[in-house]
mmCIF file of C-alpha atoms and ligand atoms in Angstrom:
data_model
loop_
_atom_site.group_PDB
_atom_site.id
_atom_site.type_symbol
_atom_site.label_atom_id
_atom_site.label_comp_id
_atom_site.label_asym_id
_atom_site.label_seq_id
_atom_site.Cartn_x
_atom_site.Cartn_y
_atom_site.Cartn_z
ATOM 1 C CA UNK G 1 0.000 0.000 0.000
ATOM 2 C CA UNK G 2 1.000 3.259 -0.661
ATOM 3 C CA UNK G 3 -0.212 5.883 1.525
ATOM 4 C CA UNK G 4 -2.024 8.932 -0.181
ATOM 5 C CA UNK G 5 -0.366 12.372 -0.899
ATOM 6 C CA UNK G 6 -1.671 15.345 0.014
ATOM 7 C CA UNK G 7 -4.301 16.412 -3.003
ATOM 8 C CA UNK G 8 -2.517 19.031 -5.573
ATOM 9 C CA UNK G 9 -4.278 21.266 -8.133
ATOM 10 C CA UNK G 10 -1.705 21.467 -10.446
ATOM 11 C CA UNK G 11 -4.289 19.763 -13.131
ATOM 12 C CA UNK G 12 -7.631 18.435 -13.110
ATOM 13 C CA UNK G 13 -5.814 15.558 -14.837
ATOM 14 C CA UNK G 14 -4.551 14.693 -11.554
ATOM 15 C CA UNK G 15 -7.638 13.107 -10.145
ATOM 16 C CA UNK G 16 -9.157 9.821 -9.853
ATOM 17 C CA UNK G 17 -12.498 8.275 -11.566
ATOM 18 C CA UNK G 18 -15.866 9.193 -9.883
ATOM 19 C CA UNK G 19 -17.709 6.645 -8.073
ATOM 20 C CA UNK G 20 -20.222 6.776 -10.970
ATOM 21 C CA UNK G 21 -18.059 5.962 -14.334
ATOM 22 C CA UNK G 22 -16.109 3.310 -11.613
ATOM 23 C CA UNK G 23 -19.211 2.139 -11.150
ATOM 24 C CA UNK G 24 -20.230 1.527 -14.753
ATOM 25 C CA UNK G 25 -16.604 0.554 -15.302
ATOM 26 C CA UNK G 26 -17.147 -2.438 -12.889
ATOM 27 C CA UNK G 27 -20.610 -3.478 -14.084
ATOM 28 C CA UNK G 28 -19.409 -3.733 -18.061
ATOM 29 C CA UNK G 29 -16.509 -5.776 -16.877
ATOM 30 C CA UNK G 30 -19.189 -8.241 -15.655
ATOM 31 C CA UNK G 31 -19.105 -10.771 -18.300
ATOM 32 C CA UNK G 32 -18.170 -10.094 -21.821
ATOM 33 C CA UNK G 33 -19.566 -8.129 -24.286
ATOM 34 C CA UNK G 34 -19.558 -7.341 -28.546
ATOM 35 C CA UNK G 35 -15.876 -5.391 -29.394
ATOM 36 C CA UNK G 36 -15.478 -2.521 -31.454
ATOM 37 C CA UNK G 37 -18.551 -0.249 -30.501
ATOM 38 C CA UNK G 38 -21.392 -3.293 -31.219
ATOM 39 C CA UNK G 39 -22.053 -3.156 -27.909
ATOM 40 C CA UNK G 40 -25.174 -2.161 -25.666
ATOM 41 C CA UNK G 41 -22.952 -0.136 -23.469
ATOM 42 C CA UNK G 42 -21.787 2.061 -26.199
ATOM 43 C CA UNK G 43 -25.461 1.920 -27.539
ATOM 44 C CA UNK G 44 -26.936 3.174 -24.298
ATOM 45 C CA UNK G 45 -23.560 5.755 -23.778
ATOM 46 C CA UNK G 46 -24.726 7.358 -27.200
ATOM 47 C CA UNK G 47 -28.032 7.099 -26.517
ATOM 48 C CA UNK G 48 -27.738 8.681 -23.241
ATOM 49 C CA UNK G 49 -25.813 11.521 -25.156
ATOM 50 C CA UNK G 50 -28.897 11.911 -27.268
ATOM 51 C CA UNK G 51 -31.064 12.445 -24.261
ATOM 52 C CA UNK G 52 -29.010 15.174 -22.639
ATOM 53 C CA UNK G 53 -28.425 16.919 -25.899
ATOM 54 C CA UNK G 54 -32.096 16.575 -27.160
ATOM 55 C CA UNK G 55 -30.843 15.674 -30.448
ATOM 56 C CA UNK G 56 -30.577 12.889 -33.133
ATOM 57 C CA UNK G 57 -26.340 13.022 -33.146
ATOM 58 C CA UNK G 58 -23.874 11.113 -34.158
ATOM 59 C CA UNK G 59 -21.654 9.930 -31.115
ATOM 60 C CA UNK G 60 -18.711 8.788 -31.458
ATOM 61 C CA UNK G 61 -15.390 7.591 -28.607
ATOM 62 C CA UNK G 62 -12.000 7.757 -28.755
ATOM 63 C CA UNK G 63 -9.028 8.438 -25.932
ATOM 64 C CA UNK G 64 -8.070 11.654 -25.534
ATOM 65 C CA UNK G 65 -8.830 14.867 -26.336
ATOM 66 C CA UNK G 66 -5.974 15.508 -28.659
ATOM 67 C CA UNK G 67 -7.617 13.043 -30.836
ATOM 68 C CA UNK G 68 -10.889 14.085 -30.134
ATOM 69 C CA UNK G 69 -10.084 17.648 -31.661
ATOM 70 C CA UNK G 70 -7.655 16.515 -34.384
ATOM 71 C CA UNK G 71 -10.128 14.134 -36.028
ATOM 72 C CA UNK G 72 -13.576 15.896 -35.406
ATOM 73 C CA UNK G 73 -11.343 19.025 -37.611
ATOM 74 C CA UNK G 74 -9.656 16.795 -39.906
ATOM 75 C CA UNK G 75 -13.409 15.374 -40.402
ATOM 76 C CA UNK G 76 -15.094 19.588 -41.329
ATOM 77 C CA UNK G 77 -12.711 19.763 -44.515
ATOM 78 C CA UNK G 78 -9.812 19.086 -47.039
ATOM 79 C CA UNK G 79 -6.032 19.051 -46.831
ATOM 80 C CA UNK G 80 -6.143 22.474 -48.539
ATOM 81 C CA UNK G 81 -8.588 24.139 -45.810
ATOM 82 C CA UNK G 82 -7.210 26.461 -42.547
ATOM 83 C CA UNK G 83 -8.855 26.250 -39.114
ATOM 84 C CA UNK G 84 -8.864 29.493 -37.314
ATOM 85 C CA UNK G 85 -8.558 29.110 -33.613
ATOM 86 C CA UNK G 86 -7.745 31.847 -30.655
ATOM 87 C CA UNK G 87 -3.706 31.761 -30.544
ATOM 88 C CA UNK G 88 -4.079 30.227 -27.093
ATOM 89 C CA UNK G 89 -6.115 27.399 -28.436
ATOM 90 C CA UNK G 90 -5.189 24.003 -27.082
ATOM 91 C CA UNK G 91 -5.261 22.880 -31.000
ATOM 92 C CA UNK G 92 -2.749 25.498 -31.242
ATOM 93 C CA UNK G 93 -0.169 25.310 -28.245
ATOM 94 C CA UNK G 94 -0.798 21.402 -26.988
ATOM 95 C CA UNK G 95 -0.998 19.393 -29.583
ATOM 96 C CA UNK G 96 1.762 18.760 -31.590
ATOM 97 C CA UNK G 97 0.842 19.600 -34.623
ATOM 98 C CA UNK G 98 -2.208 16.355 -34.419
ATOM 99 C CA UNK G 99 -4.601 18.413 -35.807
ATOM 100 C CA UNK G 100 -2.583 19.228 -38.883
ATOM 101 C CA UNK G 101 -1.310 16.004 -38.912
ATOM 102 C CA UNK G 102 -4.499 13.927 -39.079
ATOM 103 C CA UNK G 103 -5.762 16.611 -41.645
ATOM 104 C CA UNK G 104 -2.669 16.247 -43.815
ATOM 105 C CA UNK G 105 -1.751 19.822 -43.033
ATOM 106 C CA UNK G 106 -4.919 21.598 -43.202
ATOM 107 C CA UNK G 107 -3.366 24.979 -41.319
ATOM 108 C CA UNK G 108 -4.564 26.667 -38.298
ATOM 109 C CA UNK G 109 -4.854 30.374 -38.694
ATOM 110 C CA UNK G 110 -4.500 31.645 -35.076
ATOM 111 C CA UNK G 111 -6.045 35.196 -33.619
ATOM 112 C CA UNK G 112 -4.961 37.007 -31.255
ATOM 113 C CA UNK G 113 -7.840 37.195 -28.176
ATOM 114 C CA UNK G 114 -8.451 38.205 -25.091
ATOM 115 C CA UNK G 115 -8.804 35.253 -22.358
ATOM 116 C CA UNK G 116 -8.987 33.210 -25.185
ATOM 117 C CA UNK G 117 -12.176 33.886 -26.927
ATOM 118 C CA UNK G 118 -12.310 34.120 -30.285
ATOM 119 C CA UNK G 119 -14.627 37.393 -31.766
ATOM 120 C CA UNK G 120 -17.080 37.450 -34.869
ATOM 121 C CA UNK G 121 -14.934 40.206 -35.809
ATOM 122 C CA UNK G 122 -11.686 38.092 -35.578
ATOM 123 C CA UNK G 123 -13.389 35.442 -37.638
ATOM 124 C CA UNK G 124 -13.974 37.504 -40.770
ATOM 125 C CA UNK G 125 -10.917 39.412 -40.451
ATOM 126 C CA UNK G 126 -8.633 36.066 -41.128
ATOM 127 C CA UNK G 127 -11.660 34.595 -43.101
ATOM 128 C CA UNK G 128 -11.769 37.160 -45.577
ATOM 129 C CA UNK G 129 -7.742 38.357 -45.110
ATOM 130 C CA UNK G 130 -7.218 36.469 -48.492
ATOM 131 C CA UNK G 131 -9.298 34.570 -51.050
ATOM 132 C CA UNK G 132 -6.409 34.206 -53.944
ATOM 133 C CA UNK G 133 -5.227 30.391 -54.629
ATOM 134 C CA UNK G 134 -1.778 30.895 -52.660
ATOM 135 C CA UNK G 135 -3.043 30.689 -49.145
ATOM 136 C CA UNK G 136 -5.475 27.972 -47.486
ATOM 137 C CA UNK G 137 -8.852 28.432 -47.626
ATOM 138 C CA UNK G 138 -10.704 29.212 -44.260
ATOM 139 C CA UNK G 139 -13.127 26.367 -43.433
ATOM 140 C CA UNK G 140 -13.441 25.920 -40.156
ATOM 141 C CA UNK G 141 -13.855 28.009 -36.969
ATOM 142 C CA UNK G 142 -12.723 26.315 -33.290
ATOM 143 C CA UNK G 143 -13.242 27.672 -30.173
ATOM 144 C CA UNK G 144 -12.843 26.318 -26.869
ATOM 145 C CA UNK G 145 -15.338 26.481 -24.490
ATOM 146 C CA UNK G 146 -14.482 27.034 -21.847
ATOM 147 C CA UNK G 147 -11.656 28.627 -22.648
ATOM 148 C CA UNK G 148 -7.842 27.280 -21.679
ATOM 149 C CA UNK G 149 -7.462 30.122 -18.769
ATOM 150 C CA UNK G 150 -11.374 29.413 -18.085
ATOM 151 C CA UNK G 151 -13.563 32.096 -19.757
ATOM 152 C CA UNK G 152 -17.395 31.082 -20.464
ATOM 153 C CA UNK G 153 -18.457 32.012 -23.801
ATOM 154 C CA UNK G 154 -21.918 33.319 -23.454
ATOM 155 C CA UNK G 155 -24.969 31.833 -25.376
ATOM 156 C CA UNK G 156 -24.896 34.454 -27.353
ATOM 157 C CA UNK G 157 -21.261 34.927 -28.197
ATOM 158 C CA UNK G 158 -21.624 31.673 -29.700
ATOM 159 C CA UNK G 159 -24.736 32.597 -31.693
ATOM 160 C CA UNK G 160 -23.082 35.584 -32.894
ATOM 161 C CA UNK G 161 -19.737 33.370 -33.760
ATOM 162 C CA UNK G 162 -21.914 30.506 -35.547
ATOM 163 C CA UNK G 163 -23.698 33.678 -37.629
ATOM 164 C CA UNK G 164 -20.848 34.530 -39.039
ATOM 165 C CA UNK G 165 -19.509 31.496 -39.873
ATOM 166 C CA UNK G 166 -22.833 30.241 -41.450
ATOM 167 C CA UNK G 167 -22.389 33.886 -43.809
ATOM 168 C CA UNK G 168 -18.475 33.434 -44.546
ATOM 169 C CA UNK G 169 -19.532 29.329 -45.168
ATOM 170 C CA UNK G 170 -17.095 27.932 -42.332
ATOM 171 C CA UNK G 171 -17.984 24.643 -39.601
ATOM 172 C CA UNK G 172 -17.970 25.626 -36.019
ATOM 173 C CA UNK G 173 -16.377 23.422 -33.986
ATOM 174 C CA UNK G 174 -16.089 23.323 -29.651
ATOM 175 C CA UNK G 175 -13.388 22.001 -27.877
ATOM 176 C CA UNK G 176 -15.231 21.207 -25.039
ATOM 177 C CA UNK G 177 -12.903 19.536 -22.518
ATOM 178 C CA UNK G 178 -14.317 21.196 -19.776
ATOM 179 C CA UNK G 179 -17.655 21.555 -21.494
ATOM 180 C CA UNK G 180 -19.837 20.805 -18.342
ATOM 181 C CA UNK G 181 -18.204 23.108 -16.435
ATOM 182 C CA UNK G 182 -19.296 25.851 -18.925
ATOM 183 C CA UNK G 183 -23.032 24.295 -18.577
ATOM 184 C CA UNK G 184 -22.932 24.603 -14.787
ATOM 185 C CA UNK G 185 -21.672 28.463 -15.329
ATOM 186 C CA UNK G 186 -24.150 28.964 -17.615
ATOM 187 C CA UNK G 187 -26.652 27.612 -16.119
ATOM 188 C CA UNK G 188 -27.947 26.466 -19.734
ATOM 189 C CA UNK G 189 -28.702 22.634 -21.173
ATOM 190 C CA UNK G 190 -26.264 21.416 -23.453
ATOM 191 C CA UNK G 191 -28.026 21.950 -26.101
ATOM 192 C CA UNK G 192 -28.725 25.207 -25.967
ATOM 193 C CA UNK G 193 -24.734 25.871 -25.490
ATOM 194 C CA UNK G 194 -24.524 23.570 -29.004
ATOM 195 C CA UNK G 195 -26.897 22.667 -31.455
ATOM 196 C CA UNK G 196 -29.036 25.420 -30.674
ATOM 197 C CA UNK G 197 -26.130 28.034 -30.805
ATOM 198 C CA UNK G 198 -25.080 26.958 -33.920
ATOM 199 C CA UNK G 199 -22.114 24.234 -33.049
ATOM 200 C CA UNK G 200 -21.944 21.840 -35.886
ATOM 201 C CA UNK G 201 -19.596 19.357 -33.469
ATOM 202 C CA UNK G 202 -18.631 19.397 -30.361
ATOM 203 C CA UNK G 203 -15.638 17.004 -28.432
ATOM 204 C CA UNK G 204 -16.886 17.003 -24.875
ATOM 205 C CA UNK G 205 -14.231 15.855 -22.391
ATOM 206 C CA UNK G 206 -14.236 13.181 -20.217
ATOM 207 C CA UNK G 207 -11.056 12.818 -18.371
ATOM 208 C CA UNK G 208 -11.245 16.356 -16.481
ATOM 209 C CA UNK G 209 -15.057 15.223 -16.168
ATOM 210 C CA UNK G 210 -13.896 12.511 -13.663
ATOM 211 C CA UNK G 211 -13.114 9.970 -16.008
ATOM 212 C CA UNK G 212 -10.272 7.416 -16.620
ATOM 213 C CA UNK G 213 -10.111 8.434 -20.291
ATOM 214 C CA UNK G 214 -11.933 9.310 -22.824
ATOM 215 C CA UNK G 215 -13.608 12.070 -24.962
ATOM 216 C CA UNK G 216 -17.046 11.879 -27.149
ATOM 217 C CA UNK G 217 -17.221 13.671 -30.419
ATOM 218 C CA UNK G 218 -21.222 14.898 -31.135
ATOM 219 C CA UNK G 219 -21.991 15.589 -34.749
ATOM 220 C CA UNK G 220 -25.356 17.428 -34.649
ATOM 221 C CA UNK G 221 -25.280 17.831 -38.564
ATOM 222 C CA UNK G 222 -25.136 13.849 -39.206
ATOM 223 C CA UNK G 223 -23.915 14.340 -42.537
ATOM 224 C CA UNK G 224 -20.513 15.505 -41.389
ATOM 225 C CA UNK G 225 -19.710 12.146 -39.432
ATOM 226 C CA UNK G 226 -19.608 10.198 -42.945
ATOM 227 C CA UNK G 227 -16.925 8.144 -42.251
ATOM 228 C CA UNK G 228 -15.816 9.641 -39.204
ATOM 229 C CA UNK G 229 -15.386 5.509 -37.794
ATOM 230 C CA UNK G 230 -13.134 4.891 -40.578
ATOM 231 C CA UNK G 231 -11.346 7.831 -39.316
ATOM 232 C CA UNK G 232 -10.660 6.936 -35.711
ATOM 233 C CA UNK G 233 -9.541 3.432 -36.998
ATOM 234 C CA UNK G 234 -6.813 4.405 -39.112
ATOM 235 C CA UNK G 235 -5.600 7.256 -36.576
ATOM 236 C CA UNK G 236 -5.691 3.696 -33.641
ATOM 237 C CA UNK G 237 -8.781 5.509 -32.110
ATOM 238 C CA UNK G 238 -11.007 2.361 -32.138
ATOM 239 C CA UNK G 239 -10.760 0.540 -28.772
ATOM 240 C CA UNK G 240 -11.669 -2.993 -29.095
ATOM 241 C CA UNK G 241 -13.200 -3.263 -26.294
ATOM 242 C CA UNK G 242 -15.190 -0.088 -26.511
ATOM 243 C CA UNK G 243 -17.380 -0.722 -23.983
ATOM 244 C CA UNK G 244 -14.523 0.701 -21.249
ATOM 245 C CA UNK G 245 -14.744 3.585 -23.100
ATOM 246 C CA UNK G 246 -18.101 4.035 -22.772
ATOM 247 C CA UNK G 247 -20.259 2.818 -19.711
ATOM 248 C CA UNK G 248 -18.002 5.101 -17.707
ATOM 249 C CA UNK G 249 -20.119 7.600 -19.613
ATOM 250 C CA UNK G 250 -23.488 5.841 -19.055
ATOM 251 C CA UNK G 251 -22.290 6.193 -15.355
ATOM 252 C CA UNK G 252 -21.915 9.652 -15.311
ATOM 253 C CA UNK G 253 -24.379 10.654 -17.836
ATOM 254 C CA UNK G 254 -27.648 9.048 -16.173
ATOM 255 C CA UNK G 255 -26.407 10.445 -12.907
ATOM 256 C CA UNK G 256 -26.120 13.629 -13.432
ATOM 257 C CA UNK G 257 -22.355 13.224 -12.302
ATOM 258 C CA UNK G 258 -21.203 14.979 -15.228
ATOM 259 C CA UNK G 259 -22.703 18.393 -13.868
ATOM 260 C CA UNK G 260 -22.356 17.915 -10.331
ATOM 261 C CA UNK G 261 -18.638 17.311 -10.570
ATOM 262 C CA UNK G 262 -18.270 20.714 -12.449
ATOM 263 C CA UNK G 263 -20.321 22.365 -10.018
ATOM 264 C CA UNK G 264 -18.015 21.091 -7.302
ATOM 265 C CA UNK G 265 -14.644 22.060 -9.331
ATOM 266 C CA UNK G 266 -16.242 25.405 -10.201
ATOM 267 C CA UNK G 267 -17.128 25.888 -6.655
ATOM 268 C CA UNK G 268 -13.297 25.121 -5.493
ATOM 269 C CA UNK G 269 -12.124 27.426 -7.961
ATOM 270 C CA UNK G 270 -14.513 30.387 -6.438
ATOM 271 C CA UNK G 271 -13.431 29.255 -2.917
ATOM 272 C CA UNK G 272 -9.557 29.876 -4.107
ATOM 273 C CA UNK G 273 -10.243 32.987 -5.635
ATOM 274 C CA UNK G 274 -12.626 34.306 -2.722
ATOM 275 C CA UNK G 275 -9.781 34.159 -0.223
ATOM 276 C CA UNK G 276 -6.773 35.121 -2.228
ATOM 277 C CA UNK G 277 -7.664 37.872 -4.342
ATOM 278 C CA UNK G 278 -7.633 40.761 -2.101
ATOM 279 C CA UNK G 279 -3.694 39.689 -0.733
ATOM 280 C CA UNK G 280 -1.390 42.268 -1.123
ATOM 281 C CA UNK G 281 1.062 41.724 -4.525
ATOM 282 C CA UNK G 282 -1.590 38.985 -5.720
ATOM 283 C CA UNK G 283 -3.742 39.524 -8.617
ATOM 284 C CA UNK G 284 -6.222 37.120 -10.456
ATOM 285 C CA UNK G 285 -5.098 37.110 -14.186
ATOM 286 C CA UNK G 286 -8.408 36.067 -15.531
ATOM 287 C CA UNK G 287 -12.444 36.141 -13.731
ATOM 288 C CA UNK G 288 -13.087 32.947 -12.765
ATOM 289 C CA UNK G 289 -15.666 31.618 -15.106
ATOM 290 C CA UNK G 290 -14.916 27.489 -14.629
ATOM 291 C CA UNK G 291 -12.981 26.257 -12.618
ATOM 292 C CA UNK G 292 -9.564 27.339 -13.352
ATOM 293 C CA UNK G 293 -7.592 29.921 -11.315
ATOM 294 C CA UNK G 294 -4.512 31.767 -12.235
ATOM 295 C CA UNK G 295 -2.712 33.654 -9.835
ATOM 296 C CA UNK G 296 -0.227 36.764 -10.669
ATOM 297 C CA UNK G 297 2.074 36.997 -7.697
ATOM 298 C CA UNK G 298 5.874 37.825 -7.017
ATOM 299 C CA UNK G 299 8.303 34.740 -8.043
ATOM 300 C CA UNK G 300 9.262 34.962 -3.940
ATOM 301 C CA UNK G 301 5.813 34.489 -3.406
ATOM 302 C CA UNK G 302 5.470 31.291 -5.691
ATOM 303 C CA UNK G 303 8.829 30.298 -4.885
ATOM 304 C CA UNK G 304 7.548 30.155 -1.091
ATOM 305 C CA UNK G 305 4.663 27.988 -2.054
ATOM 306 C CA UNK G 306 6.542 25.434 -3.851
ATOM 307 C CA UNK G 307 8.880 25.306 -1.168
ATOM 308 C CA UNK G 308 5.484 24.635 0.907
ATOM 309 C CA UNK G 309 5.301 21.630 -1.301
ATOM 310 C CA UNK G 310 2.707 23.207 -3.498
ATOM 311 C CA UNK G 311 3.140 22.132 -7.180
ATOM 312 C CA UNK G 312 1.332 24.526 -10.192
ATOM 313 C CA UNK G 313 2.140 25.027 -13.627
ATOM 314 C CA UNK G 314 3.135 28.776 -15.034
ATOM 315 C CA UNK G 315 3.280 27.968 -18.840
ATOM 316 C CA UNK G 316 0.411 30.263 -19.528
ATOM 317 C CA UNK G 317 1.178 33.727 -19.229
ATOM 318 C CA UNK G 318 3.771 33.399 -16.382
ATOM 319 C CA UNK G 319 1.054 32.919 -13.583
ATOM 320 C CA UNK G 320 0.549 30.088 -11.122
ATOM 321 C CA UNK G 321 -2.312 28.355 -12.706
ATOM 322 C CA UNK G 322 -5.114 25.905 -10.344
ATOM 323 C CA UNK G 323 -7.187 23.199 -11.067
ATOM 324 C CA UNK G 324 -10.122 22.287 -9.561
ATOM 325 C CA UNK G 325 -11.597 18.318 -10.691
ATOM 326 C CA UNK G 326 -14.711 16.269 -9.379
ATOM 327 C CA UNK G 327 -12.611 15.389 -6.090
ATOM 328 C CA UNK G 328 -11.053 18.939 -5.011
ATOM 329 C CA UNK G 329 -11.097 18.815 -1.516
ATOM 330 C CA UNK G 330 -12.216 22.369 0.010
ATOM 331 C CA UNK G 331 -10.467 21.706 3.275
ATOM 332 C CA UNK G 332 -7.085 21.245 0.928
ATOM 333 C CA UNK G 333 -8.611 24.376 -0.701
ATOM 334 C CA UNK G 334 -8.271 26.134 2.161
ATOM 335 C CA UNK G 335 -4.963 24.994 2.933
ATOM 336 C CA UNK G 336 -3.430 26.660 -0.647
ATOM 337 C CA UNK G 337 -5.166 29.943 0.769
ATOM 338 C CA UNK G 338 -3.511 30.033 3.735
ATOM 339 C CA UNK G 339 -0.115 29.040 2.602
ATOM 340 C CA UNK G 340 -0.341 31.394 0.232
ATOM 341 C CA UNK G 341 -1.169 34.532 2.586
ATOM 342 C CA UNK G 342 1.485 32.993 4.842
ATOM 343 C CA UNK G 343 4.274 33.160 1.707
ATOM 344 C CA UNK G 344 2.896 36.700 0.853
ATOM 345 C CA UNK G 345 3.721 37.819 4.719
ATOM 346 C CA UNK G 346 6.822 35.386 4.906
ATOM 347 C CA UNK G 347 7.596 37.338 1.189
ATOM 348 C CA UNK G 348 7.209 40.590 3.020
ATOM 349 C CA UNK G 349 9.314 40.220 6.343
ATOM 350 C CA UNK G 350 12.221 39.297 4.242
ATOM 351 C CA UNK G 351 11.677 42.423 2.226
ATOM 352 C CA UNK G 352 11.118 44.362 5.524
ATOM 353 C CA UNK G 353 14.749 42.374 6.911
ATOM 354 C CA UNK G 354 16.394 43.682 3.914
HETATM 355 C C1 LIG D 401 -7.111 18.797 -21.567
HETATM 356 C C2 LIG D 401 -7.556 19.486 -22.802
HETATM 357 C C3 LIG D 401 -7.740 18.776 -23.993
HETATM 358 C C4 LIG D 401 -7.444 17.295 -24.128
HETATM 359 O O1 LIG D 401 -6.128 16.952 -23.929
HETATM 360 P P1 LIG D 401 -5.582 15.451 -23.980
HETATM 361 O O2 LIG D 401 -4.405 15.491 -23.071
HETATM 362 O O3 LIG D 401 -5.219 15.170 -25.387
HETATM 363 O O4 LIG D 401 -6.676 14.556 -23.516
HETATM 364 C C5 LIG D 401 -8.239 19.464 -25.083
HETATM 365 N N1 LIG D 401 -8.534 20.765 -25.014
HETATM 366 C C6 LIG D 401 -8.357 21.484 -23.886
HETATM 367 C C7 LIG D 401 -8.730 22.914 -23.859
HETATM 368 C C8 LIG D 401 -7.848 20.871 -22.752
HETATM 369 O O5 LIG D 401 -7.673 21.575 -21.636
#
């Protein structure tokens, strides 16, 4: 046995599977069942999809998010097509290149944004930038929702985002790893957020949902999943035995799970903020929308919270960024609060010494 660290918030990736997709993880590992997706588990996952979108989509499973994204854009157009995305876009900075790679180099034409949001106005500007036989023609639009430092596009930011695409003829597509926390900001249904907003597909996350692994892809224009299994095959998308991949979601799904867990991780996030905003030489980079956090402070002051035994990630915009999954524990919560106003004062009385 290995005894338990004390819970981080480096990354939402960091926690565990929720007693619900365990759950449905245990009860599909009860006998055997049909491989490759010709399953009732994957039946009833999709199904179940259906139900909370209120739509007739296509539903499809793969791993990761990285392959979730690549292949649902690789899937809106040709080789010859650009993707515009915010220039903070996970497609953009955390991928490797996938999504050009599974498109065989469809480009992504990146815009500069605010919190990561991409603007109607943005959109047409790179849309219409060009339309000579040199550069790639736009045909898709991606945003991520919410965004990577956790902005909440509004219902009708999206509405005004799909409008333009649906003039300038591009796909809208949502990276929606954390898409339930965006529901549970909103306050919306899914499909409201999607279908009804003008989303054409969306990948919505399950591994910072409280997953092991996995991410859905949701066609809601059925036409553009032609293929799409074909697709996840050759990229070594198709588990065999698919129905790991998704009962966890019938687990969560049927629950409600999916939007109580981002009501909790939002929550943490607010509890964080609540107590740390107002310390002297601290500053909250972004509003806390989800249930991300990122914290401007002095490099002493960050230096004294890893030295705490704190761990965080500064690769966005030189802040100390936190995480907040199904499991965040607001009594650990707490504790990053007060260390932190303890390495502000600690920060200070060696200034003071000085
Ligand atoms: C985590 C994340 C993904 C998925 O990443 P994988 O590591 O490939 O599963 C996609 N988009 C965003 C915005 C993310 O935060």
């Amino acid at each position: 046995m290995t005894t338990q660290a004390p819970q981080q918030f480096a990354s939402d990736n960091y926690a565990g599977i929720c007693p619900e997709a365990l759950a449905a993880m245990m009860a599909a590992n009860a006998g055997s069942a049909v491989a490759y997706g010709d399953d009732d588990w994957t039946q009833r996952a999709a199904d179940a999809f259906r139900r909370l979108f209120e739509a007739e989509c296509e539903v499809f499973f793969v791993f990761n998010g990285t392959a979730a994204n690549s292949l649902a854009l690789a899937s809106l157009g040709q080789s010859y097509h650009s993707v515009i995305c915010a220039a903070s876009a996970h497609v953009e900075t955390d991928e490797c290149g996938a999504p050009e790679f599974f498109s065989n180099g469809s480009k992504l034409l990146v815009a500069p944004t605010s919190g990561g949001k991409l603007t109607p106005e943005a959109i047409r500007t790179l849309a219409t930038s060009r339309s000579d036989i040199h550069f790639p023609k736009p045909r898709v639009v991606t945003i991520t929702q919410p965004t990577e430092t956790g902005q909440v596009y509004t219902i009708e930011e999206i509405r005004s985002i799909s409008s333009v695409c649906r003039e300038l003829g591009l796909k809208l597509h949502m990276d929606g790893a954390r898409f339930p926390h965006a529901c549970a900001t909103l306050g919306c249904t899914p499909g409201e957020m999607t279908h009804g907003a003008g989303v054409d597909v969306l990948c919505f996350g399950g591994t910072k949902n409280g997953m092991a692994v996995g991410e859905a892809i949701l066609f809601f224009d059925r036409a553009l999943a032609e293929d799409f299994d074909y697709r996840c095959k050759q990229a070594g998308q198709l588990a065999s035995k698919m129905r790991f991949l998704s009962a966890p979601w019938t687990g969560v799904l049927e629950s409600g799970a999916w939007l109580r867990n981002a009501e909790h991780g939002n929550a943490c996030a607010h509890l964080l903020a609540d107590e740390v905003a107002q310390l002297p030489g601290v500053r909250l980079m972004f509003p806390v929308e989800a249930n991300a956090v990122f914290l401007e402070a002095p490099v002493e002051v960050l230096d004294r919270l890893r030295a705490r035994g704190w761990r965080f990630y500064t690769f966005i915009g030189g802040g100390a960024r936190f995480m907040f999954a199904w499991d965040a524990q607001p009594e650990r919560v707490a504790e990053l609060a007060r260390d932190l106003r303890e390495a502000v004062a600690d920060a200070e009385d060696t200034a003071l010494a000085a």
